[in-house]
PDB file of C-alpha atoms in Angstrom:
ATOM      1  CA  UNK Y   1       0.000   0.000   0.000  1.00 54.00           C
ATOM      2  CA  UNK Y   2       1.643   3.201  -0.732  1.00 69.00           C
ATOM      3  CA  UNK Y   3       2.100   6.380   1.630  1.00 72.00           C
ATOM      4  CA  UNK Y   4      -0.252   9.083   0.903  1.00 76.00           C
ATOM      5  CA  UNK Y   5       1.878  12.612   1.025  1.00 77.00           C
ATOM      6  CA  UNK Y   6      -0.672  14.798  -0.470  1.00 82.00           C
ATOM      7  CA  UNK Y   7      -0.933  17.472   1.950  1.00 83.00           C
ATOM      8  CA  UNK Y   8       2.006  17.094   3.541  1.00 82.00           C
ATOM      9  CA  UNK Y   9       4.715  19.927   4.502  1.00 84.00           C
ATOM     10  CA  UNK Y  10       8.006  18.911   2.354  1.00 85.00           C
ATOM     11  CA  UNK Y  11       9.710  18.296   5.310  1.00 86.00           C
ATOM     12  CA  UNK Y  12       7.733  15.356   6.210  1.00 84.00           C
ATOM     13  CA  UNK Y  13       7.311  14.284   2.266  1.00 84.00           C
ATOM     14  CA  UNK Y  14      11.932  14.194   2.691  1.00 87.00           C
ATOM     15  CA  UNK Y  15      11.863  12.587   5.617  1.00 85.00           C
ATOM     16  CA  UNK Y  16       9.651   9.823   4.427  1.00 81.00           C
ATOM     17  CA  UNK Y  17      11.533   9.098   1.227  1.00 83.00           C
ATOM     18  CA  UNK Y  18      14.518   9.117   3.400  1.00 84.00           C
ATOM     19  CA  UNK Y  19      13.157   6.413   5.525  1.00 79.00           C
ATOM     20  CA  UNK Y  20      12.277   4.573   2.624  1.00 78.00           C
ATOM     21  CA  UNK Y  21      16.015   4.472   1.158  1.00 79.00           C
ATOM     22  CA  UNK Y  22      17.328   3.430   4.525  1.00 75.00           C
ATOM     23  CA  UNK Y  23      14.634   0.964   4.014  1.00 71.00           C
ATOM     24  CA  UNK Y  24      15.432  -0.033   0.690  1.00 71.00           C
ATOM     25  CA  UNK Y  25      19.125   0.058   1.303  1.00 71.00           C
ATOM     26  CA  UNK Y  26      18.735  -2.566   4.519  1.00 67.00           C
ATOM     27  CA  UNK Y  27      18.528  -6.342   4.245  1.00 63.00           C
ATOM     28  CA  UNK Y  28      15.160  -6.494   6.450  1.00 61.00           C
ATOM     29  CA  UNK Y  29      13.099  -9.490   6.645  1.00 61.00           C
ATOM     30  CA  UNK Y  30       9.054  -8.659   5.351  1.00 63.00           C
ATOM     31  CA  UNK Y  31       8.059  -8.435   8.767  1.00 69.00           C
ATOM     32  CA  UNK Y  32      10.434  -4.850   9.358  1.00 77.00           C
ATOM     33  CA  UNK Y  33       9.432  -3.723   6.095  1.00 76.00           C
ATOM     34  CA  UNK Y  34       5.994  -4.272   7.209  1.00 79.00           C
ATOM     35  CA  UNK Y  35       6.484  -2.109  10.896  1.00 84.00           C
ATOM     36  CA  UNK Y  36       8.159   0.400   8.719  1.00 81.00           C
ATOM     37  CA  UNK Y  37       5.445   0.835   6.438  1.00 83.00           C
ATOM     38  CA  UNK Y  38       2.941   1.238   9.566  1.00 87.00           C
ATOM     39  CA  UNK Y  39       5.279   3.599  11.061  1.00 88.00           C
ATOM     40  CA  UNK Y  40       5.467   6.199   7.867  1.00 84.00           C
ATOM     41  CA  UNK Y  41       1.672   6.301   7.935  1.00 87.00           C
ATOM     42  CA  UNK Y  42       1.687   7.261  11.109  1.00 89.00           C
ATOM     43  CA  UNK Y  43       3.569   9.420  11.133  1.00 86.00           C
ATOM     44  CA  UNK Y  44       2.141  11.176   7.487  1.00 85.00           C
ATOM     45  CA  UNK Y  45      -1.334  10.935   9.513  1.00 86.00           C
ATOM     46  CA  UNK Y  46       0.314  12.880  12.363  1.00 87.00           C
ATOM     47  CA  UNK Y  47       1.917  15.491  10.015  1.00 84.00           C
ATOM     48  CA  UNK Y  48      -1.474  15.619   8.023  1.00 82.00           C
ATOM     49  CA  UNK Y  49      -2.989  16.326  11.518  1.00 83.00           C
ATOM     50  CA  UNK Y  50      -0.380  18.968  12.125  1.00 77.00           C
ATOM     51  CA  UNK Y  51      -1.001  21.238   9.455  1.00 69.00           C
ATOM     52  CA  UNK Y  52      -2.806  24.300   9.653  1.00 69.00           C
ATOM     53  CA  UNK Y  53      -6.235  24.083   7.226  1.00 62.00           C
ATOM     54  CA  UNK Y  54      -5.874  26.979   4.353  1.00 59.00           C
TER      55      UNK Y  54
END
């Protein structure tokens, strides 16, 4: 499932596609991949949260 950024300040869009390469860059087993994955979306959804409505 990919990580929604829309919406998201480009600080948080970097420093999810910088989690990603460490990620990708990491022998991890599908089950770290996995907790990863949860992690960025919850932190997106936080971020998402965190910015002001225009």
């Amino acid at each position: 499932m990919p990580i929604n950024t829309d919406g998201l300040p480009p600080t948080a869009v970097l420093a999810i596609h910088q989690q990603v390469a460490r990620t990708l860059r990491d022998p991890l087993d599908a089950a770290r991949v996995q907790e990863t994955a949860d992690q960025l979306r919850r932190t997106a959804r936080q971020a998402r949260q965190e910015v002001p409505a225009s």
